[in-house]
Amino acid sequence: MNGSPRMPTAAAALERELLAQIPLARAMALRVVAHAGESLTLAAPLAPNINDKGCAFGGSLASLMTLAGWGVLRLAVAERDLDCDIYVQDSTIRYLAPVWGELRCEARPATGESCAAFLDTLAARGKARLRVDCTVALPDGGEAATLSARFVALRTDAAAA
């Protein structure tokens, strides 16, 4: 993305934050490629994320999916101008097929979940959880890896009280 005028401001800010605050994101050459509604897509080139077999390293796939899930919440809380700490509480990963090219992950709230309900709870209680599903797709549309995770957000003003 790197300052592309077509990328919404919130997504551009998220990419800057990830690259500035998370050294692994820089090492992976991570970038935000799309943000629409409650969906976020991140990508990274294969070269800095390669394993000894010549395909994507499983740790890079796990990191990309975790960062994408975190990013969904980060964008949601930024939309309401809430100052929060966001953590991954638990996650389950399935590795289904090797990735031989660009790593590309889409994250969105899990079925039955919504950012709106998450944000309402966060505003009312100072903390909230959101289940997020992340998928690394294959070029043919199949799935290379999936992550199902629960993230927690704590309002920093609520934590201080």
mmCIF file of C-alpha atoms in Angstrom:
data_model
loop_
_atom_site.group_PDB
_atom_site.id
_atom_site.type_symbol
_atom_site.label_atom_id
_atom_site.label_comp_id
_atom_site.label_asym_id
_atom_site.label_seq_id
_atom_site.Cartn_x
_atom_site.Cartn_y
_atom_site.Cartn_z
ATOM 1 C CA MET A 1 0.000 0.000 0.000
ATOM 2 C CA ASN A 2 2.652 2.517 1.073
ATOM 3 C CA GLY A 3 0.712 5.746 0.831
ATOM 4 C CA SER A 4 -1.507 4.734 -2.080
ATOM 5 C CA PRO A 5 -4.119 7.477 -2.592
ATOM 6 C CA ARG A 6 -6.760 4.797 -3.166
ATOM 7 C CA MET A 7 -6.414 3.306 0.327
ATOM 8 C CA PRO A 8 -8.800 4.734 2.934
ATOM 9 C CA THR A 9 -7.149 6.849 5.613
ATOM 10 C CA ALA A 10 -7.925 4.398 8.445
ATOM 11 C CA ALA A 11 -6.316 1.505 6.566
ATOM 12 C CA ALA A 12 -3.260 3.621 5.728
ATOM 13 C CA ALA A 13 -2.952 4.586 9.399
ATOM 14 C CA LEU A 14 -3.232 0.922 10.407
ATOM 15 C CA GLU A 15 -0.431 -0.054 8.027
ATOM 16 C CA ARG A 16 1.793 2.728 9.400
ATOM 17 C CA GLU A 17 1.028 1.612 12.968
ATOM 18 C CA LEU A 18 1.785 -2.044 12.247
ATOM 19 C CA LEU A 19 5.080 -1.246 10.530
ATOM 20 C CA ALA A 20 6.156 1.287 13.175
ATOM 21 C CA GLN A 21 5.192 -0.689 16.284
ATOM 22 C CA ILE A 22 5.668 -4.342 15.333
ATOM 23 C CA PRO A 23 9.160 -5.253 14.079
ATOM 24 C CA LEU A 24 7.892 -8.591 12.759
ATOM 25 C CA ALA A 25 5.441 -6.781 10.456
ATOM 26 C CA ARG A 26 8.369 -4.843 8.964
ATOM 27 C CA ALA A 27 10.461 -7.997 8.576
ATOM 28 C CA MET A 28 7.549 -9.703 6.816
ATOM 29 C CA ALA A 29 7.095 -6.674 4.485
ATOM 30 C CA LEU A 30 3.426 -6.689 5.497
ATOM 31 C CA ARG A 31 0.974 -4.343 3.808
ATOM 32 C CA VAL A 32 -2.719 -3.540 4.022
ATOM 33 C CA VAL A 33 -4.333 -4.267 0.657
ATOM 34 C CA ALA A 34 -8.045 -3.825 1.384
ATOM 35 C CA HIS A 35 -10.467 -2.672 4.058
ATOM 36 C CA ALA A 36 -14.196 -2.705 3.434
ATOM 37 C CA GLY A 37 -16.836 -2.768 6.139
ATOM 38 C CA GLU A 38 -15.766 -5.300 8.765
ATOM 39 C CA SER A 39 -13.259 -7.047 6.472
ATOM 40 C CA LEU A 40 -9.503 -6.461 6.361
ATOM 41 C CA THR A 41 -7.018 -7.990 3.916
ATOM 42 C CA LEU A 42 -3.285 -8.037 4.595
ATOM 43 C CA ALA A 43 -0.551 -9.374 2.327
ATOM 44 C CA ALA A 44 3.162 -10.092 2.424
ATOM 45 C CA PRO A 45 5.596 -11.276 -0.247
ATOM 46 C CA LEU A 46 6.898 -14.835 -0.130
ATOM 47 C CA ALA A 47 10.631 -13.979 -0.143
ATOM 48 C CA PRO A 48 10.998 -12.746 3.483
ATOM 49 C CA ASN A 49 8.498 -15.376 4.686
ATOM 50 C CA ILE A 50 9.937 -18.485 3.038
ATOM 51 C CA ASN A 51 10.789 -21.763 4.732
ATOM 52 C CA ASP A 52 13.350 -24.456 3.913
ATOM 53 C CA LYS A 53 10.902 -26.087 1.444
ATOM 54 C CA GLY A 54 10.509 -22.924 -0.645
ATOM 55 C CA CYS A 55 6.934 -22.221 0.454
ATOM 56 C CA ALA A 56 5.529 -19.896 3.124
ATOM 57 C CA PHE A 57 6.775 -20.425 6.667
ATOM 58 C CA GLY A 58 3.961 -21.514 8.997
ATOM 59 C CA GLY A 59 4.983 -18.905 11.559
ATOM 60 C CA SER A 60 4.578 -16.177 8.948
ATOM 61 C CA LEU A 61 1.096 -17.454 8.091
ATOM 62 C CA ALA A 62 0.182 -17.504 11.803
ATOM 63 C CA SER A 63 1.552 -13.989 12.268
ATOM 64 C CA LEU A 64 -0.209 -12.617 9.196
ATOM 65 C CA MET A 65 -3.558 -14.059 10.307
ATOM 66 C CA THR A 66 -3.128 -12.857 13.903
ATOM 67 C CA LEU A 67 -2.204 -9.352 12.747
ATOM 68 C CA ALA A 68 -5.175 -9.292 10.366
ATOM 69 C CA GLY A 69 -7.547 -10.302 13.160
ATOM 70 C CA TRP A 70 -6.030 -7.702 15.476
ATOM 71 C CA GLY A 71 -6.367 -5.154 12.685
ATOM 72 C CA VAL A 72 -10.125 -5.745 12.389
ATOM 73 C CA LEU A 73 -10.540 -4.679 16.024
ATOM 74 C CA ARG A 74 -8.033 -1.833 15.715
ATOM 75 C CA LEU A 75 -9.937 -0.329 12.794
ATOM 76 C CA ALA A 76 -13.264 -0.761 14.611
ATOM 77 C CA VAL A 77 -12.126 1.009 17.794
ATOM 78 C CA ALA A 78 -10.456 3.769 15.769
ATOM 79 C CA GLU A 79 -13.755 4.406 13.987
ATOM 80 C CA ARG A 80 -15.343 5.248 17.339
ATOM 81 C CA ASP A 81 -12.218 7.038 18.567
ATOM 82 C CA LEU A 82 -11.814 4.667 21.529
ATOM 83 C CA ASP A 83 -8.376 4.295 23.129
ATOM 84 C CA CYS A 84 -7.890 0.574 23.742
ATOM 85 C CA ASP A 85 -5.371 -2.165 24.271
ATOM 86 C CA ILE A 86 -6.184 -5.164 22.069
ATOM 87 C CA TYR A 87 -4.983 -8.692 22.797
ATOM 88 C CA VAL A 88 -5.438 -12.091 21.216
ATOM 89 C CA GLN A 89 -6.989 -14.277 23.927
ATOM 90 C CA ASP A 90 -6.913 -17.626 22.147
ATOM 91 C CA SER A 91 -6.697 -18.990 18.642
ATOM 92 C CA THR A 92 -6.835 -22.172 16.612
ATOM 93 C CA ILE A 93 -4.915 -22.521 13.360
ATOM 94 C CA ARG A 94 -5.347 -25.071 10.593
ATOM 95 C CA TYR A 95 -2.667 -25.423 7.926
ATOM 96 C CA LEU A 96 -4.338 -26.948 4.870
ATOM 97 C CA ALA A 97 -1.998 -26.447 1.891
ATOM 98 C CA PRO A 98 1.376 -24.846 1.141
ATOM 99 C CA VAL A 99 1.549 -21.267 -0.113
ATOM 100 C CA TRP A 100 4.005 -20.892 -3.009
ATOM 101 C CA GLY A 101 3.423 -17.198 -3.745
ATOM 102 C CA GLU A 102 2.251 -14.026 -2.051
ATOM 103 C CA LEU A 103 0.702 -14.512 1.392
ATOM 104 C CA ARG A 104 -2.749 -12.912 1.443
ATOM 105 C CA CYS A 105 -5.124 -13.047 4.410
ATOM 106 C CA GLU A 106 -8.688 -11.842 4.829
ATOM 107 C CA ALA A 107 -10.067 -11.344 8.345
ATOM 108 C CA ARG A 108 -13.625 -10.606 9.437
ATOM 109 C CA PRO A 109 -15.831 -11.162 12.487
ATOM 110 C CA ALA A 110 -16.912 -14.790 12.877
ATOM 111 C CA THR A 111 -20.430 -15.787 11.886
ATOM 112 C CA GLY A 112 -22.882 -14.367 14.414
ATOM 113 C CA GLU A 113 -20.438 -11.673 15.575
ATOM 114 C CA SER A 114 -20.325 -8.006 14.607
ATOM 115 C CA CYS A 115 -18.064 -5.056 15.204
ATOM 116 C CA ALA A 116 -21.125 -2.961 16.119
ATOM 117 C CA ALA A 117 -22.123 -5.253 19.011
ATOM 118 C CA PHE A 118 -18.476 -5.517 20.097
ATOM 119 C CA LEU A 119 -18.149 -1.705 20.123
ATOM 120 C CA ASP A 120 -21.415 -1.241 22.033
ATOM 121 C CA THR A 121 -20.193 -3.648 24.729
ATOM 122 C CA LEU A 122 -16.789 -1.964 24.809
ATOM 123 C CA ALA A 123 -18.370 1.478 25.241
ATOM 124 C CA ALA A 124 -20.709 0.263 27.997
ATOM 125 C CA ARG A 125 -18.368 -2.016 29.974
ATOM 126 C CA GLY A 126 -14.869 -0.874 29.113
ATOM 127 C CA LYS A 127 -13.974 -4.311 27.761
ATOM 128 C CA ALA A 128 -15.278 -6.616 25.064
ATOM 129 C CA ARG A 129 -14.443 -9.744 23.092
ATOM 130 C CA LEU A 130 -14.797 -10.461 19.393
ATOM 131 C CA ARG A 131 -14.328 -13.761 17.583
ATOM 132 C CA VAL A 132 -12.584 -13.292 14.245
ATOM 133 C CA ASP A 133 -12.055 -15.731 11.368
ATOM 134 C CA CYS A 134 -9.025 -15.333 9.115
ATOM 135 C CA THR A 135 -8.262 -17.157 5.876
ATOM 136 C CA VAL A 136 -5.134 -17.343 3.748
ATOM 137 C CA ALA A 137 -6.388 -18.106 0.258
ATOM 138 C CA LEU A 138 -4.772 -20.086 -2.528
ATOM 139 C CA PRO A 139 -4.660 -18.674 -6.072
ATOM 140 C CA ASP A 140 -7.436 -21.102 -7.097
ATOM 141 C CA GLY A 141 -9.707 -19.804 -4.325
ATOM 142 C CA GLY A 142 -9.115 -22.687 -1.924
ATOM 143 C CA GLU A 143 -7.874 -22.265 1.628
ATOM 144 C CA ALA A 144 -4.209 -22.584 2.576
ATOM 145 C CA ALA A 145 -4.668 -21.799 6.278
ATOM 146 C CA THR A 146 -7.368 -20.630 8.663
ATOM 147 C CA LEU A 147 -7.311 -19.026 12.071
ATOM 148 C CA SER A 148 -10.245 -18.722 14.424
ATOM 149 C CA ALA A 149 -9.411 -16.394 17.294
ATOM 150 C CA ARG A 150 -10.944 -14.507 20.156
ATOM 151 C CA PHE A 151 -9.600 -11.005 20.701
ATOM 152 C CA VAL A 152 -10.127 -8.835 23.774
ATOM 153 C CA ALA A 153 -10.153 -5.047 23.878
ATOM 154 C CA LEU A 154 -9.752 -3.079 27.092
ATOM 155 C CA ARG A 155 -10.419 0.643 27.104
ATOM 156 C CA THR A 156 -7.373 2.297 28.616
ATOM 157 C CA ASP A 157 -9.508 4.822 30.502
ATOM 158 C CA ALA A 158 -11.557 1.922 31.951
ATOM 159 C CA ALA A 159 -8.374 0.054 32.954
ATOM 160 C CA ALA A 160 -7.049 3.108 34.781
ATOM 161 C CA ALA A 161 -10.234 3.528 36.810
#
